Amino acid sequence: MKEWFLNTFSKENFSNLFKTLRYSLYVITHPLDGFWDLNHERRGSVGAATVIILMMVLTNLLRMQYSSFLFVHVRWSRVNLAIQIAGVLAPVLIGVVANWSITTLMDGKGTMKDIYMAAGYSLTPYVLINLPLILLSNVITVDEGSFYEVFEGIALVWVGLLLMSAMMMIHDYSLLKALFAAVITVVGMMIIVFLILLFFSLISDAIAYFVSLYKELSYRLY
Amino acid sequence: MRVKKLAVFAISSVVLSLSVGQFASAESTYFTYTYDYWDTAQDSPDAYGVSSNYYGGDFGVENFKSPQSLFAYGNEMYVCDTGNNRIMVLEYVDNKLVWKQTIDEYFDPKGLAVVTKEDLALEAEAEKAEQESASEGETGEEGESGVAPEGETETETEKEAEEEKKEDKEEEKEDSEEKDSEEKDADAEEGEGSETAEDNGKLHFSKPYDVFVNDQYIYIAETGHYRILILNKEDLTVDQVIKNPQKQDESLQKKKFTVKKLVVDDTGRIYCLAEGVNQGLMCFDPKGDMEKYPNGKFTGFIGANRVTYTLWQRFWKTFATRDQIKRMINFVPTEYNNIALTKEGFYMVTTDVFDQWKMQSGDVLPVRKLNAMGSDILIRNGYTNPIGDLSPYWGNAGGYNGSSRFVDCVAMENETYYLLDRIRGRIFAYDSQGDLLYAFGGPGNKEGYMMSPAAIEAIGDELFVLDSLNCSITCYALTDYGRLINQAIDTYQEGKYDESAEYWEDVQTYNGNYALSYIGIGRARLRQKDYKGAMKNFKVAYDFDNYSKAFKHFRKEWIEKNVAWLFGIAIVLMVTPLAFQRIRRFVEEVNEVE
């Protein structure tokens, strides 16, 4: 146990994580090259991708709390922390699974690990832009709100472009095929969500059935 | 024994619950509320309470019968008692309505109001056209031929049609009763035409629907004879009759001139709404050209509702069969259903047939303020447009569902206005900026609630609501809370901003959950240059624009105050890297030398 702990949190691992995290800055400025090297040259790491995704969760929470109320309208009486966190994590994870399921059928070269890493690295601009935006939102007025919106838009477009180039590089797709795969991935995500909902509603029905059976029996036998 | 005990328990519990109910109603609250930024209804103290309630019998005359309209002139209240063919004049003295006069007959010494053969011919023509259009749409509902509900979804149309069928039936009954008396009238007119001069031409109204009064004349929309009567106020003699605009405008041909609502401006021009006319307000200049148009010069329409339909609807229409098109939403502008005059001489108009789901986006505007050009100048700066209840509260509750549908509007001295909702019997108060002040009332026949509200009027601050089903007038008077709000608004409009803030602070002692009070205080703070205080108040009320205004000042002040620091930091940030570079170079040089 102790050994495992020391091995995992060793100095080398930390320096490796730091190095791979720093690599994300290269990836977002040189997407095609960067995503190719990400898995082919092993310059990225799952740990770094996880850190970026967690940073995104944190960014969203900070954004709600510290952005000016002019730009982010939060109804605090209705906020649920778990849902806020899941609201970021679930799309990413479902997207990764859906993309993997689709691309294995469309002879994509990437493994689940590659896809996850690429997704994580693609989200870097979102964190890098939205964190400073929180500060900016507190020094501008509604009239200057277009600055805020423009930056928000840049973040989204950037992330989108990165996701596309990641798809091309990891699976070795052409642009058209990558676009097609992206559309199918969105459909796949919907199907997964539908299946999850179906599963839960069936499970809850089943549980309700057994609970009522138990109640009925207990009334009879009592 | 057990059964007996149970029975006693049941009875006593019923009795107890009943008495509890009575206590609850004795508390007398009229369900006053406002909407917050999140479209949630927030309870509010009562701004208006019922001060008195009147039936026709309370004035020593026969009870009202489906009264349709109220009009306040000075402290006089004119009640248009349509079912009884009379107009009641009441006076508001010492916080009480008292009977003053009953106008149920008028005099026509000059024979102006005689129904001529031409009138009857035009009427018959219109009748024929109506029947033809009715037989054309055999499959369609009856309602469509009458007051066609336009711009509605299908289901609603059906419901409305049912409602209207009922109304139609009631009206038919009335009509048949009416016809008898009308025939008699007609007989009297025709048979004793020569004698009219002798008995001074005494005549009776036929279904007066709306009334307007100024210092000289009484204007009456007489739907039974399809005309507007202008009577001299002094002796109730006919001054002029406005009728047969069909002769002056082609678009009105083959339509009856059934005037439902009318107002008159300071110059004596009449603006009216007629049934089945959807081009906007009809304007008449009664004395415009007496020689050519003895029955009033029709000067045109203003403020038509524009037709809105999307590209998608257009696309579908090209594919639909004729039958489907007939069933689709009619692409016809909707009619207004009421009109009120503001103190500046603008016209507040309401409409109640529309697609409710287009309201919150602003595609449908149930209330408008028209200027003389007919363009809408109502200010809509509130959280939502003035549309009454908001969509989270449109669900079916006890048979009342859908959005609010306004039937009348009254504009007050301080530019606030009150809208009367016929669906839930509520009154919505908005200020000049379009913020909801409060809403109150509800459906039912409890005190302060309404069955079928038809008209609202105001004398001073008191509101009078006419219930056409209950046949009663309810008078609402301001409470202390409502008075404080009014004082805060009045003082703000007079430019006494600080005083206004003090009133708003008093309002907050009654209702700390009232967004407008925070905005009011914030405005005063802004003027006092207490920007931080202003920002705090605006933030509570989610007033983004005013917050930004205050914040801009605050930011400017802050920068001016800290400009030295800012410069200092900037210089340090610029100088340090340079200094480091120097030092590094120096060290390198030293190393090289060594």
mmCIF file of N, CA and C in Angstrom, chain B residues 114-127 182 186 189-190 224-226 243-244 256:
data_model
loop_
_atom_site.group_PDB
_atom_site.id
_atom_site.type_symbol
_atom_site.label_atom_id
_atom_site.label_comp_id
_atom_site.label_asym_id
_atom_site.label_seq_id
_atom_site.Cartn_x
_atom_site.Cartn_y
_atom_site.Cartn_z
ATOM 1 N N VAL B 114 -84.425 58.926 -36.568
ATOM 2 C CA VAL B 114 -85.386 58.011 -37.174
ATOM 3 C C VAL B 114 -84.645 57.022 -38.062
ATOM 4 N N VAL B 115 -85.027 55.750 -37.907
ATOM 5 C CA VAL B 115 -84.397 54.728 -38.743
ATOM 6 C C VAL B 115 -84.982 54.831 -40.140
ATOM 7 N N THR B 116 -84.133 55.175 -41.096
ATOM 8 C CA THR B 116 -84.630 55.387 -42.451
ATOM 9 C C THR B 116 -84.617 54.094 -43.246
ATOM 10 N N LYS B 117 -85.219 54.153 -44.418
ATOM 11 C CA LYS B 117 -85.257 52.968 -45.283
ATOM 12 C C LYS B 117 -83.851 52.599 -45.730
ATOM 13 N N GLU B 118 -83.014 53.625 -45.928
ATOM 14 C CA GLU B 118 -81.641 53.390 -46.356
ATOM 15 C C GLU B 118 -80.892 52.579 -45.300
ATOM 16 N N ASP B 119 -81.082 52.958 -44.039
ATOM 17 C CA ASP B 119 -80.430 52.225 -42.953
ATOM 18 C C ASP B 119 -80.823 50.760 -43.005
ATOM 19 N N LEU B 120 -82.116 50.538 -43.144
ATOM 20 C CA LEU B 120 -82.612 49.166 -43.142
ATOM 21 C C LEU B 120 -82.066 48.396 -44.328
ATOM 22 N N ALA B 121 -81.942 49.069 -45.461
ATOM 23 C CA ALA B 121 -81.423 48.405 -46.658
ATOM 24 C C ALA B 121 -79.975 47.981 -46.442
ATOM 25 N N LEU B 122 -79.173 48.887 -45.901
ATOM 26 C CA LEU B 122 -77.768 48.572 -45.639
ATOM 27 C C LEU B 122 -77.654 47.410 -44.663
ATOM 28 N N GLU B 123 -78.532 47.440 -43.664
ATOM 29 C CA GLU B 123 -78.516 46.393 -42.648
ATOM 30 C C GLU B 123 -78.857 45.056 -43.278
ATOM 31 N N ALA B 124 -79.880 45.068 -44.122
ATOM 32 C CA ALA B 124 -80.311 43.822 -44.760
ATOM 33 C C ALA B 124 -79.199 43.266 -45.638
ATOM 34 N N GLU B 125 -78.503 44.177 -46.331
ATOM 35 C CA GLU B 125 -77.406 43.770 -47.206
ATOM 36 C C GLU B 125 -76.319 43.067 -46.399
ATOM 37 N N ALA B 126 -75.984 43.701 -45.270
ATOM 38 C CA ALA B 126 -74.954 43.140 -44.394
ATOM 39 C C ALA B 126 -75.397 41.786 -43.866
ATOM 40 N N GLU B 127 -76.668 41.705 -43.510
ATOM 41 C CA GLU B 127 -77.225 40.464 -42.977
ATOM 42 C C GLU B 127 -77.095 39.340 -43.993
ATOM 43 N N GLU B 182 -88.356 46.223 -30.180
ATOM 44 C CA GLU B 182 -87.909 46.992 -31.339
ATOM 45 C C GLU B 182 -89.039 47.197 -32.324
ATOM 46 N N ALA B 186 -90.410 50.405 -33.759
ATOM 47 C CA ALA B 186 -90.478 50.689 -35.182
ATOM 48 C C ALA B 186 -91.896 51.111 -35.561
ATOM 49 N N GLU B 189 -92.483 54.479 -34.498
ATOM 50 C CA GLU B 189 -91.821 55.463 -35.352
ATOM 51 C C GLU B 189 -92.540 55.625 -36.685
ATOM 52 N N GLU B 190 -92.869 54.442 -37.236
ATOM 53 C CA GLU B 190 -93.463 54.518 -38.570
ATOM 54 C C GLU B 190 -94.890 55.034 -38.517
ATOM 55 N N GLY B 224 -78.073 48.156 -31.150
ATOM 56 C CA GLY B 224 -79.358 47.692 -31.676
ATOM 57 C C GLY B 224 -79.700 48.349 -33.002
ATOM 58 N N HIS B 225 -79.252 49.593 -33.160
ATOM 59 C CA HIS B 225 -79.557 50.303 -34.409
ATOM 60 C C HIS B 225 -78.307 50.603 -35.220
ATOM 61 N N TYR B 226 -77.213 50.004 -34.866
ATOM 62 C CA TYR B 226 -75.964 50.125 -35.617
ATOM 63 C C TYR B 226 -75.566 51.574 -35.835
ATOM 64 N N LYS B 243 -73.740 57.178 -38.451
ATOM 65 C CA LYS B 243 -74.161 55.874 -38.955
ATOM 66 C C LYS B 243 -73.750 55.721 -40.406
ATOM 67 N N ASN B 244 -73.923 54.520 -40.896
ATOM 68 C CA ASN B 244 -73.700 54.174 -42.302
ATOM 69 C C ASN B 244 -72.336 54.607 -42.845
ATOM 70 N N LYS B 256 -72.059 45.244 -40.799
ATOM 71 C CA LYS B 256 -72.888 46.064 -39.924
ATOM 72 C C LYS B 256 -71.984 46.987 -39.123
#
